[in-house]
mmCIF file of C-alpha atoms in Angstrom:
data_model
loop_
_atom_site.group_PDB
_atom_site.id
_atom_site.type_symbol
_atom_site.label_atom_id
_atom_site.label_comp_id
_atom_site.label_asym_id
_atom_site.label_seq_id
_atom_site.Cartn_x
_atom_site.Cartn_y
_atom_site.Cartn_z
ATOM 1 C CA MET A 1 12.474 19.989 213.945
ATOM 2 C CA ASN A 2 10.866 19.589 211.141
ATOM 3 C CA ARG A 3 13.757 22.213 208.457
ATOM 4 C CA GLN A 4 14.801 19.867 205.497
ATOM 5 C CA PRO A 5 16.733 21.959 202.770
ATOM 6 C CA VAL A 6 14.747 22.808 199.373
ATOM 7 C CA THR A 7 16.308 20.423 196.422
ATOM 8 C CA SER A 8 14.115 18.042 192.847
ATOM 9 C CA ARG A 9 8.944 56.461 212.955
ATOM 10 C CA SER A 10 5.743 58.091 212.866
ATOM 11 C CA TRP A 11 3.921 58.256 209.234
ATOM 12 C CA GLY A 12 1.061 55.415 210.201
ATOM 13 C CA VAL A 13 -0.704 58.527 212.563
ATOM 14 C CA ARG A 14 0.781 60.940 209.732
ATOM 15 C CA TRP A 15 -1.457 59.338 207.082
ATOM 16 C CA GLY A 16 -3.261 58.124 208.731
ATOM 17 C CA ALA A 17 -5.727 54.973 209.482
ATOM 18 C CA ALA A 18 -8.153 55.076 206.861
ATOM 19 C CA TRP A 19 -4.985 54.670 204.669
ATOM 20 C CA VAL A 20 -3.803 51.386 206.542
ATOM 21 C CA ALA A 21 -7.018 49.936 206.920
ATOM 22 C CA ALA A 22 -6.518 50.533 202.482
ATOM 23 C CA ALA A 23 -3.410 48.586 202.188
ATOM 24 C CA PHE A 24 -4.456 45.446 204.070
ATOM 25 C CA LEU A 25 -7.762 45.263 203.062
ATOM 26 C CA ALA A 26 -7.462 42.877 200.868
ATOM 27 C CA LEU A 27 -3.323 41.865 199.745
ATOM 28 C CA ALA A 28 -2.965 38.843 199.089
ATOM 29 C CA GLY A 29 -0.101 38.089 198.219
ATOM 30 C CA CYS A 30 24.353 47.841 197.696
ATOM 31 C CA ALA A 31 24.401 44.409 196.857
ATOM 32 C CA ARG A 32 26.197 43.591 194.245
ATOM 33 C CA GLU A 33 24.602 45.062 191.317
ATOM 34 C CA ASP A 34 25.801 42.962 187.533
ATOM 35 C CA ALA A 35 24.252 38.824 188.389
ATOM 36 C CA PRO A 36 26.226 36.420 186.860
ATOM 37 C CA GLY A 37 26.611 35.899 183.202
ATOM 38 C CA ASP A 38 27.276 33.048 181.885
ATOM 39 C CA ASP A 39 31.314 34.038 181.530
ATOM 40 C CA THR A 40 30.846 35.428 184.547
ATOM 41 C CA PRO A 41 32.255 34.376 188.261
ATOM 42 C CA SER A 42 29.766 33.647 191.103
ATOM 43 C CA GLY A 43 32.668 33.915 193.368
ATOM 44 C CA ARG A 44 30.274 31.221 195.346
ATOM 45 C CA ASP A 45 31.924 27.592 197.039
ATOM 46 C CA VAL A 46 32.969 25.045 194.697
ATOM 47 C CA HIS A 47 32.032 22.626 198.388
ATOM 48 C CA ALA A 48 29.502 24.732 199.331
ATOM 49 C CA ASP A 49 26.978 24.214 195.629
ATOM 50 C CA THR A 50 27.562 20.391 196.268
ATOM 51 C CA LEU A 51 26.065 20.542 199.531
ATOM 52 C CA ARG A 52 23.499 23.491 199.910
ATOM 53 C CA PRO A 53 20.643 23.561 197.068
ATOM 54 C CA PRO A 54 20.597 25.966 194.604
ATOM 55 C CA VAL A 55 17.968 29.068 196.186
ATOM 56 C CA ILE A 56 16.833 32.330 193.423
ATOM 57 C CA PHE A 57 14.339 34.370 194.601
ATOM 58 C CA ASP A 58 12.196 36.361 192.897
ATOM 59 C CA ASN A 59 9.654 39.195 194.467
ATOM 60 C CA ASP A 60 8.462 42.715 194.691
ATOM 61 C CA MET A 61 9.696 44.182 197.716
ATOM 62 C CA ASP A 62 6.703 44.520 200.011
ATOM 63 C CA PHE A 63 7.193 44.323 203.514
ATOM 64 C CA ASP A 64 6.733 41.041 203.100
ATOM 65 C CA ASP A 65 8.780 40.164 200.436
ATOM 66 C CA ALA A 66 11.756 41.992 202.944
ATOM 67 C CA ALA A 67 11.106 39.026 205.578
ATOM 68 C CA ALA A 68 10.844 36.278 203.673
ATOM 69 C CA LEU A 69 13.900 37.505 201.666
ATOM 70 C CA ALA A 70 15.237 37.382 205.774
ATOM 71 C CA HIS A 71 14.250 34.515 206.300
ATOM 72 C CA LEU A 72 15.967 32.636 203.046
ATOM 73 C CA ALA A 73 19.089 35.584 203.927
ATOM 74 C CA ARG A 74 19.538 34.111 207.396
ATOM 75 C CA LEU A 75 19.262 30.204 205.878
ATOM 76 C CA HIS A 76 21.593 30.613 203.324
ATOM 77 C CA LYS A 77 24.642 32.367 206.066
ATOM 78 C CA ALA A 78 23.622 28.934 208.322
ATOM 79 C CA GLY A 79 24.779 26.842 205.179
ATOM 80 C CA GLN A 80 20.892 25.733 204.553
ATOM 81 C CA ILE A 81 21.089 26.934 200.558
ATOM 82 C CA ASP A 82 22.989 28.554 198.788
ATOM 83 C CA LEU A 83 21.005 32.187 196.692
ATOM 84 C CA ARG A 84 22.307 32.589 193.908
ATOM 85 C CA LEU A 85 19.869 35.799 193.398
ATOM 86 C CA VAL A 86 17.409 37.591 194.339
ATOM 87 C CA THR A 87 15.522 39.574 191.562
ATOM 88 C CA VAL A 88 12.737 42.544 191.614
ATOM 89 C CA THR A 89 9.713 42.941 189.562
ATOM 90 C CA SER A 90 8.095 46.751 189.306
ATOM 91 C CA ALA A 91 5.043 45.292 187.766
ATOM 92 C CA GLY A 92 3.766 44.520 192.164
ATOM 93 C CA ALA A 93 3.654 46.987 195.157
ATOM 94 C CA GLY A 94 7.532 47.980 194.500
ATOM 95 C CA LEU A 95 7.833 51.020 193.642
ATOM 96 C CA PRO A 96 10.559 51.582 190.474
ATOM 97 C CA GLY A 97 13.802 52.385 191.458
ATOM 98 C CA ARG A 98 12.671 51.726 195.206
ATOM 99 C CA ALA A 99 12.460 48.601 194.986
ATOM 100 C CA ILE A 100 16.290 47.513 194.291
ATOM 101 C CA ARG A 101 16.957 50.396 196.690
ATOM 102 C CA HIS A 102 15.445 48.392 199.588
ATOM 103 C CA THR A 103 16.761 45.021 198.460
ATOM 104 C CA ARG A 104 20.413 46.491 197.890
ATOM 105 C CA CYS A 105 19.652 47.671 201.663
ATOM 106 C CA LEU A 106 18.984 44.627 203.419
ATOM 107 C CA LEU A 107 21.723 42.001 201.868
ATOM 108 C CA GLU A 108 24.444 44.344 202.646
ATOM 109 C CA GLN A 109 22.481 45.573 205.810
ATOM 110 C CA TRP A 110 22.889 41.059 206.385
ATOM 111 C CA GLY A 111 26.372 41.126 205.151
ATOM 112 C CA LEU A 112 25.040 39.504 202.223
ATOM 113 C CA GLY A 113 26.803 42.478 199.617
ATOM 114 C CA ASP A 114 27.795 39.250 197.315
ATOM 115 C CA VAL A 115 24.464 38.272 195.908
ATOM 116 C CA PRO A 116 23.253 39.941 192.049
ATOM 117 C CA VAL A 117 20.235 41.621 192.793
ATOM 118 C CA ALA A 118 18.741 42.438 189.075
ATOM 119 C CA ASP A 119 14.936 44.002 188.543
ATOM 120 C CA SER A 120 13.119 44.920 185.631
ATOM 121 C CA ARG A 121 11.261 47.431 184.560
ATOM 122 C CA ARG A 122 8.546 45.569 182.983
ATOM 123 C CA VAL A 123 4.743 46.240 183.664
ATOM 124 C CA GLY A 124 2.128 43.779 184.469
ATOM 125 C CA VAL A 125 -1.479 44.527 182.608
ATOM 126 C CA ASN A 126 -3.035 45.436 185.657
ATOM 127 C CA ALA A 127 -1.303 47.966 188.287
ATOM 128 C CA PHE A 128 -0.813 47.694 191.631
ATOM 129 C CA PRO A 129 -2.678 50.217 193.071
ATOM 130 C CA ASP A 130 -1.035 53.778 194.237
ATOM 131 C CA VAL A 131 -2.234 53.214 197.987
ATOM 132 C CA LEU A 132 -0.904 50.120 198.781
ATOM 133 C CA ARG A 133 2.798 50.698 196.908
ATOM 134 C CA LEU A 134 3.111 54.086 198.351
ATOM 135 C CA THR A 135 1.905 52.294 202.391
ATOM 136 C CA PHE A 136 4.614 49.808 202.028
ATOM 137 C CA GLU A 137 6.871 51.851 200.427
ATOM 138 C CA GLN A 138 6.923 53.971 203.116
ATOM 139 C CA VAL A 139 7.618 50.820 205.727
ATOM 140 C CA LEU A 140 9.972 49.908 204.155
ATOM 141 C CA THR A 141 12.403 53.522 204.236
ATOM 142 C CA ASP A 142 11.125 53.424 208.006
ATOM 143 C CA VAL A 143 12.792 50.722 207.805
ATOM 144 C CA THR A 144 15.968 51.045 206.361
ATOM 145 C CA PRO A 145 17.622 54.040 208.300
ATOM 146 C CA GLY A 146 21.456 55.076 206.810
ATOM 147 C CA CYS A 147 20.579 53.412 203.877
ATOM 148 C CA THR A 148 22.887 54.515 201.164
ATOM 149 C CA ALA A 149 21.732 52.364 198.581
ATOM 150 C CA SER A 150 20.766 53.267 195.015
ATOM 151 C CA GLU A 151 17.862 53.425 193.453
ATOM 152 C CA GLU A 152 20.193 52.529 189.357
ATOM 153 C CA PRO A 153 18.248 49.851 187.648
ATOM 154 C CA SER A 154 20.367 46.775 187.811
ATOM 155 C CA THR A 155 22.951 47.246 184.219
ATOM 156 C CA MET A 156 21.937 43.315 183.746
ATOM 157 C CA PRO A 157 18.395 43.300 183.258
ATOM 158 C CA ALA A 158 16.740 40.886 185.333
ATOM 159 C CA GLU A 159 14.618 38.158 183.221
ATOM 160 C CA GLN A 160 18.432 37.850 181.346
ATOM 161 C CA ALA A 161 19.795 37.440 185.013
ATOM 162 C CA LEU A 162 17.247 34.529 185.704
ATOM 163 C CA ILE A 163 18.684 33.266 182.291
ATOM 164 C CA ASN A 164 22.054 33.359 183.668
ATOM 165 C CA ALA A 165 21.709 31.772 186.822
ATOM 166 C CA LEU A 166 20.095 28.958 185.098
ATOM 167 C CA VAL A 167 22.001 27.373 182.708
ATOM 168 C CA GLU A 168 25.326 28.614 184.750
ATOM 169 C CA SER A 169 23.828 25.841 187.377
ATOM 170 C CA GLU A 170 25.359 22.747 187.691
ATOM 171 C CA ARG A 171 22.221 21.483 189.450
ATOM 172 C CA PRO A 172 18.072 22.521 189.877
ATOM 173 C CA VAL A 173 16.951 25.100 190.622
ATOM 174 C CA THR A 174 14.841 26.251 193.749
ATOM 175 C CA LEU A 175 12.947 29.094 192.122
ATOM 176 C CA ILE A 176 10.892 31.533 194.489
ATOM 177 C CA ALA A 177 8.048 33.985 193.501
ATOM 178 C CA THR A 178 6.495 36.022 195.726
ATOM 179 C CA GLY A 179 5.306 39.020 193.467
ATOM 180 C CA PRO A 180 3.529 38.856 190.216
ATOM 181 C CA LEU A 181 5.310 36.488 187.602
ATOM 182 C CA THR A 182 6.174 39.588 185.039
ATOM 183 C CA ASN A 183 9.969 38.858 185.571
ATOM 184 C CA VAL A 184 9.857 35.459 185.162
ATOM 185 C CA ALA A 185 7.851 35.009 181.950
ATOM 186 C CA GLY A 186 10.205 37.599 180.874
ATOM 187 C CA ALA A 187 12.948 35.491 181.094
ATOM 188 C CA ILE A 188 10.718 32.702 179.537
ATOM 189 C CA GLU A 189 9.982 34.375 176.247
ATOM 190 C CA LEU A 190 14.180 36.818 176.610
ATOM 191 C CA ARG A 191 15.353 31.985 176.727
ATOM 192 C CA ALA A 192 12.692 31.290 173.410
ATOM 193 C CA ALA A 193 13.758 34.474 171.660
ATOM 194 C CA GLN A 194 17.588 33.348 172.149
ATOM 195 C CA GLY A 195 17.207 30.610 170.489
ATOM 196 C CA GLY A 196 17.895 29.139 173.283
ATOM 197 C CA ASP A 197 16.764 25.448 175.537
ATOM 198 C CA SER A 198 13.413 25.331 177.596
ATOM 199 C CA LEU A 199 15.096 26.848 181.021
ATOM 200 C CA ALA A 200 12.442 24.339 182.644
ATOM 201 C CA PRO A 201 14.522 21.202 183.445
ATOM 202 C CA ARG A 202 16.561 23.228 184.718
ATOM 203 C CA VAL A 203 14.243 24.173 187.604
ATOM 204 C CA SER A 204 13.221 21.992 189.940
ATOM 205 C CA HIS A 205 10.622 23.451 191.660
ATOM 206 C CA VAL A 206 8.646 26.745 191.741
ATOM 207 C CA PHE A 207 6.861 28.082 194.845
ATOM 208 C CA VAL A 208 4.455 31.191 193.340
ATOM 209 C CA VAL A 209 2.845 32.629 195.506
ATOM 210 C CA GLY A 210 -0.698 33.840 194.995
ATOM 211 C CA GLY A 211 -4.242 32.325 193.883
ATOM 212 C CA ALA A 212 -7.180 31.588 195.890
ATOM 213 C CA LEU A 213 -9.110 28.070 195.531
ATOM 214 C CA ARG A 214 -12.158 27.578 197.826
ATOM 215 C CA VAL A 215 -12.008 30.564 199.593
ATOM 216 C CA PRO A 216 -12.702 33.982 198.536
ATOM 217 C CA GLY A 217 -10.206 36.412 196.640
ATOM 218 C CA GLY A 218 -10.030 39.183 197.218
ATOM 219 C CA LEU A 219 -8.866 43.133 195.797
ATOM 220 C CA CYS A 220 -8.762 46.632 197.294
ATOM 221 C CA CYS A 221 -9.168 50.294 197.497
ATOM 222 C CA GLY A 222 -10.761 51.155 193.983
ATOM 223 C CA LEU A 223 -11.145 47.494 191.916
ATOM 224 C CA GLU A 224 -13.817 46.001 193.722
ATOM 225 C CA THR A 225 -16.878 47.241 190.882
ATOM 226 C CA THR A 226 -14.645 46.169 188.151
ATOM 227 C CA PHE A 227 -13.384 42.579 189.110
ATOM 228 C CA ASP A 228 -15.060 39.750 191.811
ATOM 229 C CA GLN A 229 -12.833 39.119 193.507
ATOM 230 C CA THR A 230 -12.398 35.851 193.120
ATOM 231 C CA GLN A 231 -8.488 36.751 192.268
ATOM 232 C CA THR A 232 -5.793 37.564 194.453
ATOM 233 C CA PHE A 233 -3.100 40.689 193.513
ATOM 234 C CA ASN A 234 -0.121 38.883 192.429
ATOM 235 C CA PRO A 235 -2.048 36.481 188.880
ATOM 236 C CA TRP A 236 -4.318 39.480 188.556
ATOM 237 C CA ALA A 237 -1.516 42.407 187.708
ATOM 238 C CA ASP A 238 0.054 40.267 185.611
ATOM 239 C CA PRO A 239 -2.869 36.896 184.020
ATOM 240 C CA ALA A 240 -0.144 35.933 180.887
ATOM 241 C CA ALA A 241 2.614 36.171 183.301
ATOM 242 C CA ALA A 242 1.232 33.662 185.584
ATOM 243 C CA GLN A 243 -0.187 31.287 182.547
ATOM 244 C CA ALA A 244 2.919 31.310 180.722
ATOM 245 C CA THR A 245 5.019 31.024 183.887
ATOM 246 C CA LEU A 246 2.325 27.113 184.577
ATOM 247 C CA ASP A 247 2.380 25.637 181.158
ATOM 248 C CA HIS A 248 5.730 25.964 180.496
ATOM 249 C CA PHE A 249 7.365 24.226 183.857
ATOM 250 C CA LEU A 250 5.386 21.201 182.784
ATOM 251 C CA LEU A 251 8.150 18.895 184.140
ATOM 252 C CA THR A 252 8.736 21.023 186.230
ATOM 253 C CA ASP A 253 7.474 20.499 190.788
ATOM 254 C CA ILE A 254 4.888 23.598 190.291
ATOM 255 C CA VAL A 255 3.641 24.740 193.814
ATOM 256 C CA MET A 256 1.249 27.561 194.432
ATOM 257 C CA VAL A 257 0.833 28.758 197.477
ATOM 258 C CA GLY A 258 -2.747 32.201 197.776
ATOM 259 C CA ALA A 259 -4.987 32.626 200.448
ATOM 260 C CA ASP A 260 -6.087 28.870 201.375
ATOM 261 C CA ALA A 261 -3.007 29.269 203.072
ATOM 262 C CA SER A 262 -1.756 32.111 204.116
ATOM 263 C CA ASN A 263 -5.539 32.710 205.732
ATOM 264 C CA HIS A 264 -3.708 31.112 208.438
ATOM 265 C CA VAL A 265 -1.007 32.205 209.133
ATOM 266 C CA PRO A 266 -2.573 36.133 210.391
ATOM 267 C CA ILE A 267 0.179 38.089 212.230
ATOM 268 C CA ARG A 268 -0.259 37.515 215.464
ATOM 269 C CA ALA A 269 0.058 40.346 218.652
ATOM 270 C CA ASP A 270 1.519 37.072 220.528
ATOM 271 C CA TYR A 271 4.004 36.651 218.054
ATOM 272 C CA ILE A 272 5.691 39.886 217.099
ATOM 273 C CA ALA A 273 5.911 39.426 220.923
ATOM 274 C CA ARG A 274 7.413 36.725 220.915
ATOM 275 C CA LEU A 275 10.036 38.112 217.783
ATOM 276 C CA ASP A 276 10.128 40.935 220.803
ATOM 277 C CA ALA A 277 11.749 38.921 223.364
ATOM 278 C CA GLY A 278 13.660 36.347 220.823
ATOM 279 C CA ALA A 279 15.135 38.251 217.774
ATOM 280 C CA THR A 280 18.561 37.658 218.398
ATOM 281 C CA THR A 281 20.408 37.567 214.545
ATOM 282 C CA PRO A 282 19.763 41.075 212.287
ATOM 283 C CA GLU A 283 17.298 38.933 209.973
ATOM 284 C CA ALA A 284 15.693 38.388 213.077
ATOM 285 C CA GLN A 285 15.758 41.277 214.244
ATOM 286 C CA PHE A 286 14.876 43.456 211.648
ATOM 287 C CA VAL A 287 11.624 40.730 211.078
ATOM 288 C CA ARG A 288 10.813 42.185 214.190
ATOM 289 C CA ASP A 289 11.067 45.730 213.822
ATOM 290 C CA LEU A 290 9.181 45.886 210.239
ATOM 291 C CA VAL A 291 6.372 44.191 212.252
ATOM 292 C CA ASN A 292 6.968 47.041 215.259
ATOM 293 C CA HIS A 293 5.561 49.097 212.708
ATOM 294 C CA PRO A 294 3.475 51.694 213.332
ATOM 295 C CA VAL A 295 1.141 51.139 209.675
ATOM 296 C CA ILE A 296 1.613 47.327 210.505
ATOM 297 C CA THR A 297 1.195 46.666 214.402
ATOM 298 C CA SER A 298 -2.301 49.212 213.600
ATOM 299 C CA ALA A 299 -3.501 47.104 211.046
ATOM 300 C CA VAL A 300 -2.910 44.148 213.620
ATOM 301 C CA THR A 301 -4.580 45.954 216.979
ATOM 302 C CA SER A 302 -7.089 46.618 214.345
ATOM 303 C CA GLY A 303 -8.333 43.321 212.437
ATOM 304 C CA LEU A 304 -7.292 43.241 209.739
ATOM 305 C CA PRO A 305 -6.300 40.868 207.410
ATOM 306 C CA ILE A 306 -2.667 40.330 207.327
ATOM 307 C CA PHE A 307 -1.267 37.901 206.994
ATOM 308 C CA TRP A 308 3.144 36.148 206.443
ATOM 309 C CA TRP A 309 2.014 36.036 203.065
ATOM 310 C CA ASP A 310 5.105 35.598 201.634
ATOM 311 C CA PRO A 311 6.932 33.771 204.139
ATOM 312 C CA LEU A 312 5.090 31.508 204.335
ATOM 313 C CA ALA A 313 6.350 30.231 200.853
ATOM 314 C CA THR A 314 9.785 30.254 201.887
ATOM 315 C CA VAL A 315 8.903 27.935 204.851
ATOM 316 C CA ALA A 316 7.479 25.739 202.880
ATOM 317 C CA ALA A 317 10.061 25.208 199.602
ATOM 318 C CA THR A 318 11.707 24.732 203.083
ATOM 319 C CA THR A 319 10.208 22.978 206.117
ATOM 320 C CA LEU A 320 8.388 19.763 205.754
ATOM 321 C CA ASP A 321 4.953 19.841 206.557
ATOM 322 C CA VAL A 322 3.921 23.266 207.234
ATOM 323 C CA VAL A 323 1.277 24.314 203.798
ATOM 324 C CA ASP A 324 -1.262 21.109 203.106
ATOM 325 C CA TYR A 325 -1.636 21.151 199.275
ATOM 326 C CA GLU A 326 -4.347 18.642 196.966
ATOM 327 C CA LEU A 327 -3.255 18.631 193.540
ATOM 328 C CA VAL A 328 -5.370 20.307 191.460
ATOM 329 C CA ARG A 329 -5.354 21.032 187.765
ATOM 330 C CA ILE A 330 -5.570 25.119 187.329
ATOM 331 C CA ALA A 331 -5.589 28.169 184.929
ATOM 332 C CA ILE A 332 -5.534 31.378 185.177
ATOM 333 C CA VAL A 333 -8.125 33.136 183.442
ATOM 334 C CA GLN A 334 -6.919 35.869 181.857
ATOM 335 C CA SER A 335 -9.597 38.355 180.417
ATOM 336 C CA GLY A 336 -12.865 40.299 182.912
ATOM 337 C CA PRO A 337 -14.495 40.801 185.409
ATOM 338 C CA SER A 338 -12.097 37.054 187.301
ATOM 339 C CA SER A 339 -8.376 38.624 185.111
ATOM 340 C CA GLY A 340 -6.636 36.487 187.076
ATOM 341 C CA ARG A 341 -8.933 33.964 188.518
ATOM 342 C CA THR A 342 -6.995 30.537 189.345
ATOM 343 C CA LEU A 343 -10.104 28.415 188.425
ATOM 344 C CA GLU A 344 -9.910 24.685 189.245
ATOM 345 C CA VAL A 345 -10.701 22.926 185.192
ATOM 346 C CA GLY A 346 -11.374 18.891 184.348
ATOM 347 C CA ALA A 347 -8.298 17.321 182.536
ATOM 348 C CA HIS A 348 -10.639 18.218 179.053
ATOM 349 C CA GLN A 349 -10.236 22.519 180.055
ATOM 350 C CA GLY A 350 -6.236 22.226 179.796
ATOM 351 C CA GLY A 351 -4.721 24.160 183.099
ATOM 352 C CA ARG A 352 -1.430 22.866 184.699
ATOM 353 C CA LEU A 353 -0.865 20.108 187.342
ATOM 354 C CA VAL A 354 0.145 22.196 191.067
ATOM 355 C CA ARG A 355 0.958 21.405 194.417
ATOM 356 C CA PHE A 356 -1.942 24.560 195.142
ATOM 357 C CA GLY A 357 -2.052 24.718 198.984
ATOM 358 C CA ILE A 358 -4.974 24.334 200.942
ATOM 359 C CA SER A 359 -4.625 24.691 205.076
ATOM 360 C CA ALA A 360 -1.022 25.430 207.519
ATOM 361 C CA ASN A 361 -0.161 24.394 210.296
ATOM 362 C CA GLN A 362 0.107 27.568 211.698
ATOM 363 C CA ALA A 363 2.007 26.087 215.097
ATOM 364 C CA LEU A 364 5.206 24.943 212.892
ATOM 365 C CA PHE A 365 4.609 28.223 210.642
ATOM 366 C CA GLU A 366 5.824 30.556 213.965
ATOM 367 C CA ASP A 367 8.411 28.580 215.067
ATOM 368 C CA SER A 368 9.823 27.091 211.495
ATOM 369 C CA PHE A 369 10.446 30.862 210.357
ATOM 370 C CA LEU A 370 11.308 33.068 213.700
ATOM 371 C CA ASN A 371 13.237 28.991 213.918
ATOM 372 C CA GLY A 372 15.387 29.987 210.621
ATOM 373 C CA LEU A 373 15.943 33.165 211.440
ATOM 374 C CA ASN A 374 17.416 32.137 214.195
ATOM 375 C CA MET A 375 19.761 29.518 212.771
ATOM 376 C CA PRO A 376 23.011 29.858 214.108
ATOM 377 C CA ILE A 377 25.470 29.936 211.677
ATOM 378 C CA PRO A 378 28.418 27.508 212.079
#
């Protein structure tokens, strides 16, 4: 096993097949409410902190974000990582209020109600189409029956929670961002306004979901006539935030896991069957139930493009050789038909060197994802 900890029920029928097809056409990408403050103990095991790499998960609570969170939650419980904070952005697929509710529901369900959760209601430049947001909202509602978690905003906004968690950490943190980078850019901006030092030295790696380099990007749901399909949803939603994040973490290892890599990890019927037979933990059973939702299974059986977008990033952050990378200088196009495109540029054109995922090992991903979801607790 090549695992290595990070270091340095019916709803689908009701909405109809057309809605399902639109939802998956081109998408590329109650827990404790108060996040840790500078002077607030987080309740973590200090000894365990010295052994487990600290991780922050920033997401927009799409169906695949939920699957990625399940993976991280199990690794946390198994002592492989220290999940310090989960932040939720309103700039992506999740609906304000509902997205943090789903996050709280899931962490409570998995016995991780002590993991801090924070959200922000700040939006990006471009809003995700309603058909996508409503589709994934219903999927997550259906797979969290009986949840009574609050939809109220966190008492501390995500931007400040991110700052505090980074400042508190004794060691550099791995930041995994699977939605638009609005929260991360907001934290950078807020930190500067407060007169604080750069957050960059406090982060060892940034894993970003989004981008397309040598494959088509693609938006959907009425956006095709305005944009040229070179971009994926996450950087398109907030191009300025994506660029600000790349610019800020100049001395940090930035990894982009976009369509070039995720195209190699489709959600397959055979793998759903494998989850059906082999899900032994609450986290694995949640992912099993998630991919057996009628919306997901309809997309899979219809041959629509639906992938393990966000789980690929969490597996790549914790497992060797799942994604193949090239060092590429990237700039984010800020406006026009290509807005949000991850554009390869020359050194004289600026940009930021990133490790860009160009391929992925499907078999290794599938094995590592399921093994991580089923990892025993010491």
